[in-house]
Tab-separated table of N, CA and C in Angstrom:
chain	number	residue	atom	x	y	z
A	29	UNK	N	0.719	-1.304	0.336
A	29	UNK	CA	0.068	0.379	0.050
A	29	UNK	C	1.016	1.309	-0.163
A	30	UNK	N	1.766	1.232	1.186
A	30	UNK	CA	3.288	2.164	0.850
A	30	UNK	C	3.417	2.782	-0.566
A	31	UNK	N	3.525	1.017	-1.034
A	31	UNK	CA	4.356	1.622	-2.820
A	31	UNK	C	3.622	2.329	-3.680
A	32	UNK	N	2.023	1.768	-3.369
A	32	UNK	CA	1.300	3.054	-4.552
A	32	UNK	C	1.433	4.072	-4.022
A	33	UNK	N	1.368	4.094	-2.349
A	33	UNK	CA	1.019	5.659	-2.472
A	33	UNK	C	2.562	6.503	-2.951
A	34	UNK	N	3.635	5.697	-2.929
A	34	UNK	CA	4.497	6.210	-3.620
A	34	UNK	C	5.016	6.892	-4.687
A	35	UNK	N	4.629	5.851	-5.411
A	35	UNK	CA	4.025	5.840	-7.116
A	35	UNK	C	2.609	7.180	-7.575
A	36	UNK	N	2.244	7.490	-7.062
A	36	UNK	CA	0.600	8.059	-7.048
A	36	UNK	C	1.078	9.419	-6.634
A	37	UNK	N	1.769	9.700	-5.563
A	37	UNK	CA	2.297	10.576	-5.056
A	37	UNK	C	3.010	12.278	-6.250
A	38	UNK	N	3.604	11.654	-6.826
A	38	UNK	CA	4.183	12.066	-7.856
A	38	UNK	C	3.443	12.627	-9.016
A	39	UNK	N	2.545	11.538	-9.504
A	39	UNK	CA	1.742	12.076	-10.241
A	39	UNK	C	0.367	12.834	-9.846
A	40	UNK	N	-0.132	12.660	-8.613
A	40	UNK	CA	-0.713	13.445	-7.805
A	40	UNK	C	-0.270	15.048	-7.783
A	41	UNK	N	0.813	15.097	-7.324
A	41	UNK	CA	1.494	16.417	-7.153
A	41	UNK	C	1.329	17.083	-8.848
A	42	UNK	N	2.105	16.520	-9.699
A	42	UNK	CA	1.944	16.634	-10.846
A	42	UNK	C	0.568	17.478	-11.222
A	43	UNK	N	-0.603	16.303	-11.169
A	43	UNK	CA	-2.130	16.761	-11.762
A	43	UNK	C	-2.196	18.074	-11.013
A	44	UNK	N	-2.093	18.658	-9.475
A	44	UNK	CA	-2.616	19.704	-8.288
A	44	UNK	C	-1.642	20.968	-9.291
A	45	UNK	N	-0.452	20.632	-10.143
A	45	UNK	CA	-0.116	21.991	-10.149
A	45	UNK	C	-0.215	22.579	-11.434
A	46	UNK	N	-0.971	21.606	-11.981
A	46	UNK	CA	-1.203	21.928	-13.506
A	46	UNK	C	-2.372	22.918	-13.148
A	47	UNK	N	-3.389	22.065	-12.577
A	47	UNK	CA	-4.502	22.477	-11.943
A	47	UNK	C	-4.624	24.247	-11.525
A	48	UNK	N	-3.707	24.613	-10.850
A	48	UNK	CA	-3.608	24.997	-9.933
A	48	UNK	C	-3.275	26.551	-10.608
A	49	UNK	N	-3.034	27.925	-9.822
A	49	UNK	CA	-2.383	29.068	-10.618
A	49	UNK	C	-1.610	29.639	-11.395
A	50	UNK	N	-1.817	30.259	-11.977
A	50	UNK	CA	-0.262	30.731	-13.127
A	50	UNK	C	0.840	31.124	-12.234
A	51	UNK	N	2.361	30.739	-12.504
A	51	UNK	CA	2.730	30.866	-11.182
A	51	UNK	C	3.789	32.768	-11.745
A	52	UNK	N	3.357	32.825	-12.665
A	52	UNK	CA	3.491	34.824	-13.020
A	52	UNK	C	2.563	35.538	-12.489
A	53	UNK	N	1.038	35.316	-13.114
A	53	UNK	CA	0.078	36.098	-12.682
A	53	UNK	C	-0.504	35.825	-10.996
A	54	UNK	N	-0.240	35.123	-10.789
A	54	UNK	CA	-1.029	34.938	-9.589
A	54	UNK	C	-2.866	34.549	-9.565
A	55	UNK	N	-2.809	34.262	-11.048
A	55	UNK	CA	-4.334	33.778	-11.418
A	55	UNK	C	-4.640	32.368	-11.515
A	56	UNK	N	-5.922	32.380	-11.663
A	56	UNK	CA	-5.920	31.065	-11.807
A	56	UNK	C	-5.803	30.735	-13.795
A	57	UNK	N	-5.088	29.986	-13.781
A	57	UNK	CA	-4.784	29.220	-14.839
A	57	UNK	C	-5.879	29.540	-15.923
A	58	UNK	N	-5.782	29.498	-17.266
A	58	UNK	CA	-7.412	29.433	-18.184
A	58	UNK	C	-6.202	28.616	-19.507
A	59	UNK	N	-7.300	27.753	-20.240
A	59	UNK	CA	-6.834	27.473	-21.568
A	59	UNK	C	-6.554	28.440	-22.634
A	60	UNK	N	-5.503	28.199	-23.012
A	60	UNK	CA	-5.113	28.950	-24.065
A	60	UNK	C	-6.025	28.391	-25.828
A	61	UNK	N	-6.898	29.287	-26.870
A	61	UNK	CA	-7.150	28.302	-27.834
A	61	UNK	C	-5.827	28.415	-28.993
A	62	UNK	N	-6.077	27.452	-29.863
A	62	UNK	CA	-5.102	27.215	-30.526
A	62	UNK	C	-5.392	27.726	-32.096
A	63	UNK	N	-5.157	28.000	-32.831
A	63	UNK	CA	-5.578	28.632	-33.858
A	63	UNK	C	-5.598	27.328	-35.179
A	64	UNK	N	-5.988	27.272	-35.961
A	64	UNK	CA	-6.513	25.897	-37.371
A	64	UNK	C	-6.765	26.148	-38.572
A	65	UNK	N	-6.035	25.898	-39.339
A	65	UNK	CA	-6.505	26.304	-40.957
A	65	UNK	C	-6.635	24.901	-41.158
A	66	UNK	N	-7.797	25.522	-42.940
A	66	UNK	CA	-7.915	24.311	-43.436
A	66	UNK	C	-7.352	24.455	-44.950
A	67	UNK	N	-7.241	23.370	-45.878
A	67	UNK	CA	-7.232	23.396	-46.498
A	67	UNK	C	-7.912	22.783	-47.805
A	68	UNK	N	-7.665	22.507	-49.156
A	68	UNK	CA	-8.665	21.597	-49.941
A	68	UNK	C	-7.862	21.016	-50.337
A	69	UNK	N	-8.788	19.461	-50.125
A	69	UNK	CA	-7.904	18.149	-50.401
A	69	UNK	C	-7.743	17.723	-52.273
A	70	UNK	N	-6.603	17.855	-53.048
A	70	UNK	CA	-6.051	17.273	-53.978
A	70	UNK	C	-5.617	15.968	-54.257
A	71	UNK	N	-5.744	15.400	-55.433
A	71	UNK	CA	-5.408	13.951	-55.612
A	71	UNK	C	-4.572	14.177	-56.076
A	72	UNK	N	-3.113	13.784	-56.405
A	72	UNK	CA	-1.743	13.709	-57.055
A	72	UNK	C	-1.031	12.791	-56.984
A	73	UNK	N	-0.118	12.461	-57.864
A	73	UNK	CA	1.197	11.581	-57.854
A	73	UNK	C	1.828	12.369	-57.190
A	74	UNK	N	2.872	11.844	-56.484
A	74	UNK	CA	3.920	12.480	-55.507
A	74	UNK	C	4.584	11.410	-55.524
A	75	UNK	N	6.176	11.887	-56.206
A	75	UNK	CA	7.207	11.156	-56.501
A	75	UNK	C	7.540	10.511	-55.078
A	76	UNK	N	8.388	9.234	-55.114
A	76	UNK	CA	9.231	8.682	-53.722
A	76	UNK	C	10.246	9.180	-53.776
A	77	UNK	N	10.758	9.819	-52.444
A	77	UNK	CA	12.587	10.011	-52.856
A	77	UNK	C	12.996	9.604	-51.207
A	78	UNK	N	14.065	9.141	-51.301
A	78	UNK	CA	14.977	8.525	-50.209
A	78	UNK	C	15.942	9.391	-50.312
A	79	UNK	N	16.547	9.610	-49.199
A	79	UNK	CA	17.461	10.691	-49.477
A	79	UNK	C	18.522	9.491	-48.249
A	80	UNK	N	19.652	9.130	-49.154
A	80	UNK	CA	20.443	8.218	-47.673
A	80	UNK	C	21.381	8.749	-48.530
A	81	UNK	N	22.785	7.997	-47.993
A	81	UNK	CA	24.111	8.513	-48.442
A	81	UNK	C	24.381	6.514	-48.983
A	82	UNK	N	24.844	6.765	-49.897
A	82	UNK	CA	25.471	5.193	-50.488
A	82	UNK	C	25.968	5.412	-52.008
A	83	UNK	N	26.140	3.911	-51.971
A	83	UNK	CA	27.196	4.411	-53.418
A	83	UNK	C	25.766	3.596	-54.675
A	84	UNK	N	25.814	4.451	-55.764
A	84	UNK	CA	24.780	3.668	-56.925
A	84	UNK	C	25.627	2.785	-58.498
A	85	UNK	N	25.306	1.943	-58.533
A	85	UNK	CA	25.993	1.477	-59.689
A	85	UNK	C	24.904	1.211	-60.634
A	86	UNK	N	25.234	1.577	-62.383
A	86	UNK	CA	24.059	1.885	-63.331
A	86	UNK	C	23.743	0.282	-63.758
A	87	UNK	N	22.554	0.240	-64.336
A	87	UNK	CA	22.081	-1.387	-64.385
A	87	UNK	C	23.197	-1.695	-65.674
A	88	UNK	N	23.090	-1.016	-66.833
A	88	UNK	CA	23.855	-0.846	-67.505
A	88	UNK	C	24.665	-0.025	-67.927
A	89	UNK	N	25.577	-0.198	-68.880
A	89	UNK	CA	26.829	1.206	-69.395
A	89	UNK	C	26.990	0.709	-70.968
A	90	UNK	N	27.065	1.993	-71.335
A	90	UNK	CA	26.826	1.917	-73.140
A	90	UNK	C	28.077	2.507	-73.472
A	91	UNK	N	28.888	2.020	-74.395
A	91	UNK	CA	29.959	3.257	-75.094
A	91	UNK	C	29.306	3.598	-76.324
A	92	UNK	N	29.487	5.031	-76.301
A	92	UNK	CA	29.000	5.355	-77.652
A	92	UNK	C	30.402	6.582	-78.650
A	93	UNK	N	30.525	5.582	-79.860
A	93	UNK	CA	31.826	5.855	-80.356
A	93	UNK	C	31.224	6.611	-81.678
A	94	UNK	N	31.530	7.589	-81.852
A	94	UNK	CA	31.010	8.576	-83.211
A	94	UNK	C	31.772	7.717	-84.471
A	95	UNK	N	30.667	7.722	-85.414
A	95	UNK	CA	31.475	7.327	-87.118
A	95	UNK	C	32.103	8.067	-87.691
A	96	UNK	N	31.726	9.860	-87.543
A	96	UNK	CA	32.318	10.701	-87.716
A	96	UNK	C	33.091	11.737	-86.702
A	97	UNK	N	33.695	12.448	-87.528
A	97	UNK	CA	33.634	13.433	-86.674
A	97	UNK	C	33.624	15.124	-87.257
A	98	UNK	N	33.177	15.663	-85.857
A	98	UNK	CA	32.432	16.887	-85.836
A	98	UNK	C	32.022	17.615	-84.663
A	99	UNK	N	31.706	19.108	-84.759
A	99	UNK	CA	31.495	19.346	-82.988
A	99	UNK	C	30.103	18.973	-83.176
A	100	UNK	N	29.896	18.922	-81.782
A	100	UNK	CA	28.527	17.840	-81.259
A	100	UNK	C	27.614	19.785	-81.192
A	101	UNK	N	26.307	19.377	-82.209
A	101	UNK	CA	25.536	20.394	-82.156
A	101	UNK	C	24.558	20.137	-81.127
A	102	UNK	N	23.794	19.323	-80.933
A	102	UNK	CA	22.758	19.172	-79.783
A	102	UNK	C	22.436	17.640	-79.066
A	103	UNK	N	22.255	17.700	-78.047
A	103	UNK	CA	21.905	16.538	-77.465
A	103	UNK	C	20.642	16.196	-77.145
A	104	UNK	N	20.249	15.120	-77.167
A	104	UNK	CA	18.573	14.566	-77.042
A	104	UNK	C	17.866	14.026	-75.928
A	105	UNK	N	18.844	13.972	-75.166
A	105	UNK	CA	18.874	13.129	-74.115
A	105	UNK	C	19.154	13.697	-72.982
A	106	UNK	N	18.850	13.531	-71.585
A	106	UNK	CA	19.181	13.852	-70.773
A	106	UNK	C	20.226	12.660	-69.411
A	107	UNK	N	20.770	13.246	-68.763
A	107	UNK	CA	21.803	12.309	-68.139
A	107	UNK	C	20.791	11.066	-67.114
A	108	UNK	N	20.986	10.132	-67.341
A	108	UNK	CA	20.114	9.401	-66.377
A	108	UNK	C	19.038	8.808	-66.656
A	109	UNK	N	18.440	9.640	-68.016
A	109	UNK	CA	17.455	8.775	-68.762
A	109	UNK	C	17.385	7.789	-69.038
A	110	UNK	N	16.131	7.317	-69.235
A	110	UNK	CA	16.362	6.397	-69.944
A	110	UNK	C	15.987	6.423	-71.505
A	111	UNK	N	17.029	5.511	-72.326
A	111	UNK	CA	16.717	5.482	-73.727
A	111	UNK	C	16.940	4.019	-74.439
A	112	UNK	N	15.875	4.210	-75.419
A	112	UNK	CA	15.546	3.200	-76.616
A	112	UNK	C	16.482	2.580	-77.692
A	113	UNK	N	16.559	1.478	-77.953
A	113	UNK	CA	17.303	1.245	-79.373
A	113	UNK	C	16.896	1.770	-81.066
A	114	UNK	N	17.733	2.519	-81.588
A	114	UNK	CA	17.555	3.497	-82.554
A	114	UNK	C	17.253	5.150	-81.828
A	115	UNK	N	17.218	5.081	-81.068
A	115	UNK	CA	17.017	6.682	-80.515
A	115	UNK	C	17.719	7.470	-81.151
A	116	UNK	N	17.460	8.884	-81.526
A	116	UNK	CA	18.357	9.580	-81.709
A	116	UNK	C	19.005	10.309	-80.402
A	117	UNK	N	20.314	10.588	-80.385
A	117	UNK	CA	21.295	10.955	-79.109
A	117	UNK	C	21.636	12.241	-79.356
A	118	UNK	N	22.080	11.786	-80.129
A	118	UNK	CA	22.901	13.473	-80.474
A	118	UNK	C	23.197	14.326	-82.066
A	119	UNK	N	23.349	15.085	-82.029
A	119	UNK	CA	23.194	15.541	-83.766
A	119	UNK	C	24.234	16.238	-83.562
A	120	UNK	N	25.441	15.885	-85.013
A	120	UNK	CA	26.959	16.756	-84.675
A	120	UNK	C	26.158	17.654	-86.345
A	121	UNK	N	26.953	19.091	-85.822
A	121	UNK	CA	26.888	20.098	-87.329
A	121	UNK	C	26.801	19.312	-88.273
A	122	UNK	N	25.352	19.545	-89.582
A	122	UNK	CA	25.556	19.092	-90.593
A	122	UNK	C	26.090	20.449	-91.394
A	123	UNK	N	26.821	21.581	-91.077
A	123	UNK	CA	27.238	22.355	-92.272
A	123	UNK	C	28.515	22.159	-92.982
A	124	UNK	N	29.511	21.069	-92.478
A	124	UNK	CA	30.449	21.314	-93.187
A	124	UNK	C	30.136	20.208	-93.752
A	125	UNK	N	29.430	19.114	-94.017
A	125	UNK	CA	28.785	18.107	-94.312
A	125	UNK	C	28.285	18.310	-95.634
A	126	UNK	N	27.218	19.193	-95.382
A	126	UNK	CA	26.145	19.689	-96.449
A	126	UNK	C	27.528	20.691	-97.383
A	127	UNK	N	28.344	21.617	-97.375
A	127	UNK	CA	29.326	21.745	-97.763
A	127	UNK	C	30.258	20.950	-98.857
A	128	UNK	N	31.006	19.642	-97.930
A	128	UNK	CA	30.909	18.607	-98.687
A	128	UNK	C	30.334	18.380	-100.083
A	129	UNK	N	28.719	18.214	-99.272
A	129	UNK	CA	28.017	17.276	-100.533
A	129	UNK	C	28.191	18.222	-101.350
A	130	UNK	N	27.667	19.276	-101.340
A	130	UNK	CA	27.480	20.513	-102.442
A	130	UNK	C	28.687	20.842	-103.515
A	131	UNK	N	29.839	20.297	-102.768
A	131	UNK	CA	31.221	20.291	-103.617
A	131	UNK	C	30.877	19.107	-104.320
A	132	UNK	N	31.014	17.751	-103.890
A	132	UNK	CA	30.665	16.643	-104.971
A	132	UNK	C	29.944	16.453	-105.581
A	133	UNK	N	28.735	17.740	-105.418
A	133	UNK	CA	27.626	17.642	-106.360
A	133	UNK	C	28.147	18.291	-107.732
A	134	UNK	N	28.892	19.652	-107.290
A	134	UNK	CA	29.496	20.494	-108.028
A	134	UNK	C	30.196	19.358	-109.086
A	135	UNK	N	31.119	18.922	-108.427
A	135	UNK	CA	32.529	17.930	-108.942
A	135	UNK	C	31.609	17.109	-110.144
A	136	UNK	N	30.468	16.424	-109.459
A	136	UNK	CA	29.822	15.354	-110.231
A	136	UNK	C	28.985	16.136	-111.650
A	137	UNK	N	28.394	16.906	-111.533
A	137	UNK	CA	28.299	18.090	-112.739
A	137	UNK	C	29.311	18.568	-113.722
A	138	UNK	N	30.679	18.976	-112.753
A	138	UNK	CA	31.651	18.979	-113.619
A	138	UNK	C	31.964	17.911	-114.285
A	139	UNK	N	32.063	16.602	-114.135
A	139	UNK	CA	32.047	15.444	-114.403
A	139	UNK	C	31.678	15.321	-115.882
A	140	UNK	N	30.102	15.727	-115.357
A	140	UNK	CA	28.880	14.852	-116.531
A	140	UNK	C	29.357	15.646	-117.555
A	141	UNK	N	29.504	16.944	-117.326
A	141	UNK	CA	29.845	17.921	-118.674
A	141	UNK	C	30.914	18.033	-119.351
A	142	UNK	N	31.743	17.110	-118.671
A	142	UNK	CA	33.375	17.001	-119.142
A	142	UNK	C	33.131	16.038	-120.291
A	143	UNK	N	31.868	14.805	-119.756
A	143	UNK	CA	31.824	13.749	-120.122
A	143	UNK	C	30.905	13.822	-121.338
A	144	UNK	N	29.888	14.692	-121.316
A	144	UNK	CA	29.224	15.201	-122.589
A	144	UNK	C	30.081	15.786	-124.059
A	145	UNK	N	30.850	16.712	-123.564
A	145	UNK	CA	31.926	17.622	-124.421
A	145	UNK	C	32.484	15.952	-125.332
A	146	UNK	N	33.363	15.271	-124.282
A	146	UNK	CA	33.740	13.934	-124.826
A	146	UNK	C	33.557	13.377	-125.532
A	147	UNK	N	31.764	12.859	-125.479
A	147	UNK	CA	31.036	12.134	-126.323
A	147	UNK	C	31.163	13.477	-127.571
A	148	UNK	N	30.881	14.495	-127.332
A	148	UNK	CA	30.800	15.505	-128.788
A	148	UNK	C	31.994	15.057	-129.225
A	149	UNK	N	33.078	15.173	-128.900
A	149	UNK	CA	34.167	15.289	-129.357
A	149	UNK	C	34.342	14.207	-130.008
A	150	UNK	N	34.480	13.126	-129.887
A	150	UNK	CA	33.800	11.614	-130.128
A	150	UNK	C	33.705	11.268	-131.461
A	151	UNK	N	32.024	12.320	-131.272
A	151	UNK	CA	31.297	11.936	-132.282
A	151	UNK	C	31.869	13.052	-133.595
A	152	UNK	N	32.649	14.090	-133.233
A	152	UNK	CA	32.986	14.896	-134.464
A	152	UNK	C	34.413	13.888	-135.079
A	153	UNK	N	34.964	13.395	-133.909
A	153	UNK	CA	36.517	13.150	-134.423
A	153	UNK	C	35.520	11.484	-135.396
A	154	UNK	N	34.639	10.864	-134.971
A	154	UNK	CA	34.221	9.959	-136.050
A	154	UNK	C	33.827	10.653	-136.600
A	155	UNK	N	33.335	11.581	-137.420
A	155	UNK	CA	32.011	12.189	-138.352
A	155	UNK	C	34.049	12.434	-139.224
A	156	UNK	N	34.993	13.013	-138.427
A	156	UNK	CA	36.052	13.371	-139.357
A	156	UNK	C	36.854	12.287	-139.762
A	157	UNK	N	36.810	11.214	-139.139
A	157	UNK	CA	37.666	10.086	-139.491
A	157	UNK	C	36.184	9.456	-140.688
A	158	UNK	N	35.275	9.602	-140.944
A	158	UNK	CA	34.227	8.512	-142.158
A	158	UNK	C	34.880	9.656	-142.996
A	159	UNK	N	34.634	11.155	-142.825
A	159	UNK	CA	34.900	11.755	-143.627
A	159	UNK	C	36.564	11.638	-144.644
A	160	UNK	N	37.693	11.529	-143.693
A	160	UNK	CA	38.847	11.286	-144.043
A	160	UNK	C	39.140	9.674	-144.673
A	161	UNK	N	38.410	9.184	-144.906
A	161	UNK	CA	38.306	7.786	-145.412
A	161	UNK	C	37.539	7.886	-146.250
A	162	UNK	N	36.533	8.434	-146.792
A	162	UNK	CA	35.845	8.533	-147.832
A	162	UNK	C	36.754	9.342	-148.985
A	163	UNK	N	37.314	10.776	-148.540
A	163	UNK	CA	38.090	11.680	-149.387
A	163	UNK	C	39.847	10.550	-149.971
A	164	UNK	N	40.077	9.886	-148.672
A	164	UNK	CA	41.518	8.706	-149.176
A	164	UNK	C	40.873	7.924	-150.029
A	165	UNK	N	39.254	7.644	-149.855
A	165	UNK	CA	38.961	6.294	-151.055
A	165	UNK	C	38.612	7.054	-152.425
A	166	UNK	N	38.341	8.523	-152.372
A	166	UNK	CA	38.094	9.291	-153.451
A	166	UNK	C	39.741	9.290	-153.998
A	167	UNK	N	40.646	10.017	-153.263
A	167	UNK	CA	42.035	10.122	-153.864
A	167	UNK	C	43.032	9.280	-154.154
A	168	UNK	N	42.416	7.574	-153.606
A	168	UNK	CA	43.051	6.485	-154.187
A	168	UNK	C	42.534	6.242	-155.648
A	169	UNK	N	41.103	6.704	-155.821
A	169	UNK	CA	40.201	6.024	-156.941
A	169	UNK	C	41.012	7.313	-157.670
A	170	UNK	N	41.080	8.101	-157.823
A	170	UNK	CA	41.562	9.281	-158.589
A	170	UNK	C	43.224	8.743	-158.724
A	171	UNK	N	43.466	8.339	-158.348
A	171	UNK	CA	45.175	8.380	-158.538
A	171	UNK	C	45.220	7.199	-158.931
A	172	UNK	N	44.628	5.771	-158.852
A	172	UNK	CA	44.462	4.500	-159.984
A	172	UNK	C	44.027	5.166	-161.384
A	173	UNK	N	43.056	6.355	-161.370
A	173	UNK	CA	42.243	6.360	-162.848
A	173	UNK	C	43.298	7.404	-163.519
A	174	UNK	N	44.556	8.345	-162.613
A	174	UNK	CA	45.586	8.966	-163.460
A	174	UNK	C	45.531	10.177	-163.610
């Protein structure tokens, strides 16, 4: 019984102290109100974030090697983003290659023009050869006839 009184005495003192007078003003303590705010309820997806210290290892790594050299013009992905096979990753500045293509096309047109000229020269030379053969045959006939 004494043990019960000893255990309940501190609890009883705490209860009496909380119901007593305010130590600063000497008046009976009054309960203070707590302001409450409200908000509208919305439903949305919230990403799960875990903040921890540790090491991260990639699921898989890929080495990317350019087949041509040039200045990197644009990047079409963000670091850590999932990419799919065949997806465009980088764009290399196309201007030097477009200039080289135009130069090659101009060289091709020049070669085609040279080929047409050569064909025309061949036709002229063939006609001249036929004319020379005809004249040679005529002069040979005149020579034999005296």
